[in-house]
């Protein structure tokens, strides 16, 4: 029974699982300490790995040996560093995407703030209600006032902000069409 427990394949599997657990622990420790520099002092390769941490050829160049020949310690380091770089890359990509979305919203707000919105503008805006909602409300305000009716803003009617924006737009679009027909 004890020999079965120490069986080489089973023991190897347990060591791999233990190393993965330890690498996760090491990752959380180094991330919280903010340590993410060039551990092996190979800046040219490290900079490339920061851009593409999934590239095994770069990791092979970084360790200067095939990844299948790494020692257990090197393998743990490889997994830890790769996870750190993937996390860093994800955070950078998320930050860039948020900046792009913010610029897009500012662009649209500026674009439509200088002119009266038309029905074709409205159709474009309603293709993404969640991003364009403030501009859509501006359109409704202009249209309702042009017909002599006050527009009630979403925030005034639904201060809890739980009601679906798309449904709100559809309902007000229908109200607007009814006002135009009368």
PDB file of C-alpha atoms in Angstrom:
ATOM      1  CA  UNK A   1       0.000   0.000   0.000  1.00  0.00           C
ATOM      2  CA  UNK A   2       2.782   2.426   0.957  1.00  0.00           C
ATOM      3  CA  UNK A   3       4.645   1.477  -2.204  1.00  0.00           C
ATOM      4  CA  UNK A   4       1.566   2.344  -4.235  1.00  0.00           C
ATOM      5  CA  UNK A   5       1.460   5.773  -2.579  1.00  0.00           C
ATOM      6  CA  UNK A   6       5.081   6.441  -3.500  1.00  0.00           C
ATOM      7  CA  UNK A   7       4.630   5.165  -7.032  1.00  0.00           C
ATOM      8  CA  UNK A   8       6.731   7.370  -9.348  1.00  0.00           C
ATOM      9  CA  UNK A   9       3.972   8.542 -11.727  1.00  0.00           C
ATOM     10  CA  UNK A  10       1.638   9.330  -8.827  1.00  0.00           C
ATOM     11  CA  UNK A  11       4.415  11.047  -6.905  1.00  0.00           C
ATOM     12  CA  UNK A  12       5.357  13.078  -9.995  1.00  0.00           C
ATOM     13  CA  UNK A  13       1.760  14.139 -10.441  1.00  0.00           C
ATOM     14  CA  UNK A  14       1.558  15.183  -6.796  1.00  0.00           C
ATOM     15  CA  UNK A  15       4.784  17.145  -7.106  1.00  0.00           C
ATOM     16  CA  UNK A  16       3.458  18.937 -10.176  1.00  0.00           C
ATOM     17  CA  UNK A  17       0.221  19.791  -8.374  1.00  0.00           C
ATOM     18  CA  UNK A  18       2.186  21.008  -5.364  1.00  0.00           C
ATOM     19  CA  UNK A  19       4.410  23.150  -7.591  1.00  0.00           C
ATOM     20  CA  UNK A  20       1.341  24.687  -9.247  1.00  0.00           C
ATOM     21  CA  UNK A  21      -0.143  25.481  -5.849  1.00  0.00           C
ATOM     22  CA  UNK A  22       3.138  26.997  -4.719  1.00  0.00           C
ATOM     23  CA  UNK A  23       3.463  28.996  -7.922  1.00  0.00           C
ATOM     24  CA  UNK A  24      -0.009  30.414  -7.308  1.00  0.00           C
ATOM     25  CA  UNK A  25       1.063  31.350  -3.794  1.00  0.00           C
ATOM     26  CA  UNK A  26       4.301  32.856  -5.076  1.00  0.00           C
ATOM     27  CA  UNK A  27       2.379  34.788  -7.724  1.00  0.00           C
ATOM     28  CA  UNK A  28       0.048  36.301  -5.158  1.00  0.00           C
ATOM     29  CA  UNK A  29       3.027  37.217  -2.952  1.00  0.00           C
ATOM     30  CA  UNK A  30       5.043  38.875  -5.723  1.00  0.00           C
ATOM     31  CA  UNK A  31       2.030  40.611  -7.178  1.00  0.00           C
ATOM     32  CA  UNK A  32       1.113  42.118  -3.838  1.00  0.00           C
ATOM     33  CA  UNK A  33       4.702  43.234  -3.386  1.00  0.00           C
ATOM     34  CA  UNK A  34       4.619  44.710  -6.886  1.00  0.00           C
ATOM     35  CA  UNK A  35       7.666  42.728  -8.023  1.00  0.00           C
ATOM     36  CA  UNK A  36       7.562  42.329 -11.776  1.00  0.00           C
ATOM     37  CA  UNK A  37      10.977  43.104 -13.204  1.00  0.00           C
ATOM     38  CA  UNK A  38      13.467  41.203 -15.325  1.00  0.00           C
ATOM     39  CA  UNK A  39      14.460  38.310 -13.001  1.00  0.00           C
ATOM     40  CA  UNK A  40      17.110  36.777 -15.268  1.00  0.00           C
ATOM     41  CA  UNK A  41      18.449  40.157 -16.439  1.00  0.00           C
ATOM     42  CA  UNK A  42      17.770  39.650 -20.139  1.00  0.00           C
ATOM     43  CA  UNK A  43      15.991  42.940 -20.949  1.00  0.00           C
ATOM     44  CA  UNK A  44      15.623  42.430 -24.709  1.00  0.00           C
ATOM     45  CA  UNK A  45      13.769  39.133 -24.318  1.00  0.00           C
ATOM     46  CA  UNK A  46      11.884  40.287 -21.200  1.00  0.00           C
ATOM     47  CA  UNK A  47      10.426  43.284 -23.056  1.00  0.00           C
ATOM     48  CA  UNK A  48       9.202  40.961 -25.811  1.00  0.00           C
ATOM     49  CA  UNK A  49       7.701  38.617 -23.199  1.00  0.00           C
ATOM     50  CA  UNK A  50       5.831  41.539 -21.651  1.00  0.00           C
ATOM     51  CA  UNK A  51       4.168  42.079 -25.033  1.00  0.00           C
ATOM     52  CA  UNK A  52       3.553  38.376 -25.738  1.00  0.00           C
ATOM     53  CA  UNK A  53       3.808  36.193 -22.612  1.00  0.00           C
ATOM     54  CA  UNK A  54       2.287  33.207 -24.438  1.00  0.00           C
ATOM     55  CA  UNK A  55       5.230  32.854 -26.824  1.00  0.00           C
ATOM     56  CA  UNK A  56       7.093  29.685 -25.803  1.00  0.00           C
ATOM     57  CA  UNK A  57       9.978  30.462 -28.172  1.00  0.00           C
ATOM     58  CA  UNK A  58      10.635  33.647 -26.214  1.00  0.00           C
ATOM     59  CA  UNK A  59      10.510  31.732 -22.929  1.00  0.00           C
ATOM     60  CA  UNK A  60      12.966  29.215 -24.357  1.00  0.00           C
ATOM     61  CA  UNK A  61      15.286  32.096 -25.264  1.00  0.00           C
ATOM     62  CA  UNK A  62      14.763  33.664 -21.844  1.00  0.00           C
ATOM     63  CA  UNK A  63      15.737  30.490 -19.976  1.00  0.00           C
ATOM     64  CA  UNK A  64      18.298  29.645 -22.664  1.00  0.00           C
ATOM     65  CA  UNK A  65      17.014  26.078 -22.748  1.00  0.00           C
ATOM     66  CA  UNK A  66      14.054  24.029 -23.893  1.00  0.00           C
ATOM     67  CA  UNK A  67      11.044  24.404 -21.607  1.00  0.00           C
ATOM     68  CA  UNK A  68      10.742  20.623 -21.265  1.00  0.00           C
ATOM     69  CA  UNK A  69      14.203  20.453 -19.691  1.00  0.00           C
ATOM     70  CA  UNK A  70      13.555  23.030 -16.960  1.00  0.00           C
ATOM     71  CA  UNK A  71      14.142  22.004 -13.381  1.00  0.00           C
ATOM     72  CA  UNK A  72      11.190  22.028 -10.972  1.00  0.00           C
ATOM     73  CA  UNK A  73      12.305  25.391  -9.588  1.00  0.00           C
ATOM     74  CA  UNK A  74      12.661  26.859 -13.060  1.00  0.00           C
ATOM     75  CA  UNK A  75       9.276  25.468 -14.044  1.00  0.00           C
ATOM     76  CA  UNK A  76       7.669  27.126 -11.019  1.00  0.00           C
ATOM     77  CA  UNK A  77       9.413  30.403 -11.885  1.00  0.00           C
ATOM     78  CA  UNK A  78       8.284  30.076 -15.508  1.00  0.00           C
ATOM     79  CA  UNK A  79       4.643  29.607 -14.473  1.00  0.00           C
ATOM     80  CA  UNK A  80       4.807  32.424 -11.934  1.00  0.00           C
ATOM     81  CA  UNK A  81       6.432  34.918 -14.279  1.00  0.00           C
ATOM     82  CA  UNK A  82       4.170  33.979 -17.163  1.00  0.00           C
ATOM     83  CA  UNK A  83       1.076  34.415 -14.985  1.00  0.00           C
ATOM     84  CA  UNK A  84       2.362  37.810 -13.820  1.00  0.00           C
ATOM     85  CA  UNK A  85       2.991  38.965 -17.379  1.00  0.00           C
ATOM     86  CA  UNK A  86      -0.399  37.726 -18.560  1.00  0.00           C
ATOM     87  CA  UNK A  87      -2.059  39.620 -15.704  1.00  0.00           C
ATOM     88  CA  UNK A  88      -0.052  42.748 -16.500  1.00  0.00           C
ATOM     89  CA  UNK A  89      -0.948  42.515 -20.183  1.00  0.00           C
ATOM     90  CA  UNK A  90      -4.643  42.010 -19.356  1.00  0.00           C
ATOM     91  CA  UNK A  91      -4.656  45.070 -17.106  1.00  0.00           C
ATOM     92  CA  UNK A  92      -2.929  47.178 -19.751  1.00  0.00           C
ATOM     93  CA  UNK A  93      -5.365  46.019 -22.452  1.00  0.00           C
ATOM     94  CA  UNK A  94      -8.335  46.716 -20.190  1.00  0.00           C
ATOM     95  CA  UNK A  95      -6.996  50.199 -19.423  1.00  0.00           C
ATOM     96  CA  UNK A  96      -6.499  50.937 -23.145  1.00  0.00           C
ATOM     97  CA  UNK A  97      -9.984  49.689 -23.962  1.00  0.00           C
ATOM     98  CA  UNK A  98     -11.549  51.857 -21.256  1.00  0.00           C
ATOM     99  CA  UNK A  99      -9.652  54.894 -22.541  1.00  0.00           C
ATOM    100  CA  UNK A 100     -10.889  54.205 -26.080  1.00  0.00           C
ATOM    101  CA  UNK A 101     -14.475  53.865 -24.882  1.00  0.00           C
ATOM    102  CA  UNK A 102     -14.198  57.104 -22.929  1.00  0.00           C
ATOM    103  CA  UNK A 103     -12.809  58.963 -25.948  1.00  0.00           C
ATOM    104  CA  UNK A 104     -15.568  57.522 -28.141  1.00  0.00           C
ATOM    105  CA  UNK A 105     -18.252  58.657 -25.727  1.00  0.00           C
ATOM    106  CA  UNK A 106     -16.710  62.125 -25.519  1.00  0.00           C
ATOM    107  CA  UNK A 107     -16.510  62.286 -29.307  1.00  0.00           C
ATOM    108  CA  UNK A 108     -20.147  61.296 -29.716  1.00  0.00           C
ATOM    109  CA  UNK A 109     -21.275  63.722 -27.018  1.00  0.00           C
ATOM    110  CA  UNK A 110     -19.371  66.562 -28.692  1.00  0.00           C
ATOM    111  CA  UNK A 111     -20.520  65.563 -32.163  1.00  0.00           C
ATOM    112  CA  UNK A 112     -24.176  65.625 -31.255  1.00  0.00           C
ATOM    113  CA  UNK A 113     -24.111  68.544 -28.822  1.00  0.00           C
ATOM    114  CA  UNK A 114     -23.507  71.094 -31.576  1.00  0.00           C
ATOM    115  CA  UNK A 115     -26.407  70.188 -33.818  1.00  0.00           C
ATOM    116  CA  UNK A 116     -29.964  69.052 -33.636  1.00  0.00           C
ATOM    117  CA  UNK A 117     -30.205  65.317 -33.746  1.00  0.00           C
ATOM    118  CA  UNK A 118     -32.015  63.769 -36.689  1.00  0.00           C
ATOM    119  CA  UNK A 119     -33.895  60.496 -36.962  1.00  0.00           C
ATOM    120  CA  UNK A 120     -30.940  58.915 -38.773  1.00  0.00           C
ATOM    121  CA  UNK A 121     -28.668  60.022 -35.895  1.00  0.00           C
ATOM    122  CA  UNK A 122     -31.156  58.438 -33.514  1.00  0.00           C
ATOM    123  CA  UNK A 123     -31.104  55.155 -35.448  1.00  0.00           C
ATOM    124  CA  UNK A 124     -27.304  55.027 -35.238  1.00  0.00           C
ATOM    125  CA  UNK A 125     -27.339  55.838 -31.536  1.00  0.00           C
ATOM    126  CA  UNK A 126     -29.915  53.168 -30.694  1.00  0.00           C
ATOM    127  CA  UNK A 127     -27.635  50.470 -32.052  1.00  0.00           C
ATOM    128  CA  UNK A 128     -25.795  50.723 -28.728  1.00  0.00           C
ATOM    129  CA  UNK A 129     -28.214  52.124 -26.180  1.00  0.00           C
ATOM    130  CA  UNK A 130     -26.029  51.592 -23.123  1.00  0.00           C
ATOM    131  CA  UNK A 131     -23.140  53.662 -24.512  1.00  0.00           C
ATOM    132  CA  UNK A 132     -25.256  56.352 -26.145  1.00  0.00           C
ATOM    133  CA  UNK A 133     -28.028  56.735 -23.584  1.00  0.00           C
ATOM    134  CA  UNK A 134     -27.276  60.359 -22.553  1.00  0.00           C
ATOM    135  CA  UNK A 135     -27.284  61.441 -26.207  1.00  0.00           C
ATOM    136  CA  UNK A 136     -30.499  59.513 -26.865  1.00  0.00           C
ATOM    137  CA  UNK A 137     -32.124  61.359 -23.970  1.00  0.00           C
ATOM    138  CA  UNK A 138     -30.964  64.648 -25.499  1.00  0.00           C
ATOM    139  CA  UNK A 139     -32.705  63.616 -28.741  1.00  0.00           C
ATOM    140  CA  UNK A 140     -35.921  62.778 -26.884  1.00  0.00           C
ATOM    141  CA  UNK A 141     -35.842  66.110 -25.033  1.00  0.00           C
ATOM    142  CA  UNK A 142     -35.462  68.038 -28.295  1.00  0.00           C
ATOM    143  CA  UNK A 143     -38.172  66.053 -30.068  1.00  0.00           C
ATOM    144  CA  UNK A 144     -40.706  66.186 -27.221  1.00  0.00           C
ATOM    145  CA  UNK A 145     -40.163  69.931 -26.727  1.00  0.00           C
ATOM    146  CA  UNK A 146     -40.540  70.546 -30.475  1.00  0.00           C
ATOM    147  CA  UNK A 147     -43.973  68.926 -30.188  1.00  0.00           C
ATOM    148  CA  UNK A 148     -44.866  70.983 -27.109  1.00  0.00           C
ATOM    149  CA  UNK A 149     -44.569  68.120 -24.628  1.00  0.00           C
ATOM    150  CA  UNK A 150     -42.186  67.893 -21.677  1.00  0.00           C
ATOM    151  CA  UNK A 151     -39.738  65.013 -21.608  1.00  0.00           C
ATOM    152  CA  UNK A 152     -39.299  63.140 -18.359  1.00  0.00           C
ATOM    153  CA  UNK A 153     -35.708  61.999 -17.895  1.00  0.00           C
ATOM    154  CA  UNK A 154     -34.986  58.387 -17.054  1.00  0.00           C
ATOM    155  CA  UNK A 155     -33.220  59.372 -13.805  1.00  0.00           C
ATOM    156  CA  UNK A 156     -36.288  61.334 -12.669  1.00  0.00           C
ATOM    157  CA  UNK A 157     -38.689  58.481 -13.352  1.00  0.00           C
ATOM    158  CA  UNK A 158     -36.360  55.662 -12.251  1.00  0.00           C
ATOM    159  CA  UNK A 159     -33.966  57.039  -9.618  1.00  0.00           C
ATOM    160  CA  UNK A 160     -33.019  53.477  -8.626  1.00  0.00           C
ATOM    161  CA  UNK A 161     -31.697  53.024 -12.212  1.00  0.00           C
ATOM    162  CA  UNK A 162     -32.922  49.439 -12.324  1.00  0.00           C
ATOM    163  CA  UNK A 163     -35.279  49.811 -15.280  1.00  0.00           C
ATOM    164  CA  UNK A 164     -33.852  48.632 -18.597  1.00  0.00           C
ATOM    165  CA  UNK A 165     -32.480  51.469 -20.783  1.00  0.00           C
ATOM    166  CA  UNK A 166     -33.419  49.759 -24.029  1.00  0.00           C
ATOM    167  CA  UNK A 167     -37.006  49.297 -22.903  1.00  0.00           C
ATOM    168  CA  UNK A 168     -37.072  52.963 -21.814  1.00  0.00           C
ATOM    169  CA  UNK A 169     -35.886  54.051 -25.261  1.00  0.00           C
ATOM    170  CA  UNK A 170     -38.442  51.842 -27.015  1.00  0.00           C
ATOM    171  CA  UNK A 171     -41.289  53.203 -24.868  1.00  0.00           C
ATOM    172  CA  UNK A 172     -40.297  56.833 -25.451  1.00  0.00           C
ATOM    173  CA  UNK A 173     -39.820  56.220 -29.145  1.00  0.00           C
ATOM    174  CA  UNK A 174     -43.393  54.908 -29.256  1.00  0.00           C
ATOM    175  CA  UNK A 175     -44.665  57.938 -27.285  1.00  0.00           C
ATOM    176  CA  UNK A 176     -42.851  60.203 -29.722  1.00  0.00           C
ATOM    177  CA  UNK A 177     -44.378  58.457 -32.736  1.00  0.00           C
ATOM    178  CA  UNK A 178     -47.859  58.772 -31.204  1.00  0.00           C
ATOM    179  CA  UNK A 179     -47.298  62.492 -30.587  1.00  0.00           C
ATOM    180  CA  UNK A 180     -46.181  62.994 -34.193  1.00  0.00           C
ATOM    181  CA  UNK A 181     -49.275  61.173 -35.503  1.00  0.00           C
ATOM    182  CA  UNK A 182     -51.691  63.329 -33.475  1.00  0.00           C
TER     183      UNK A 182
END
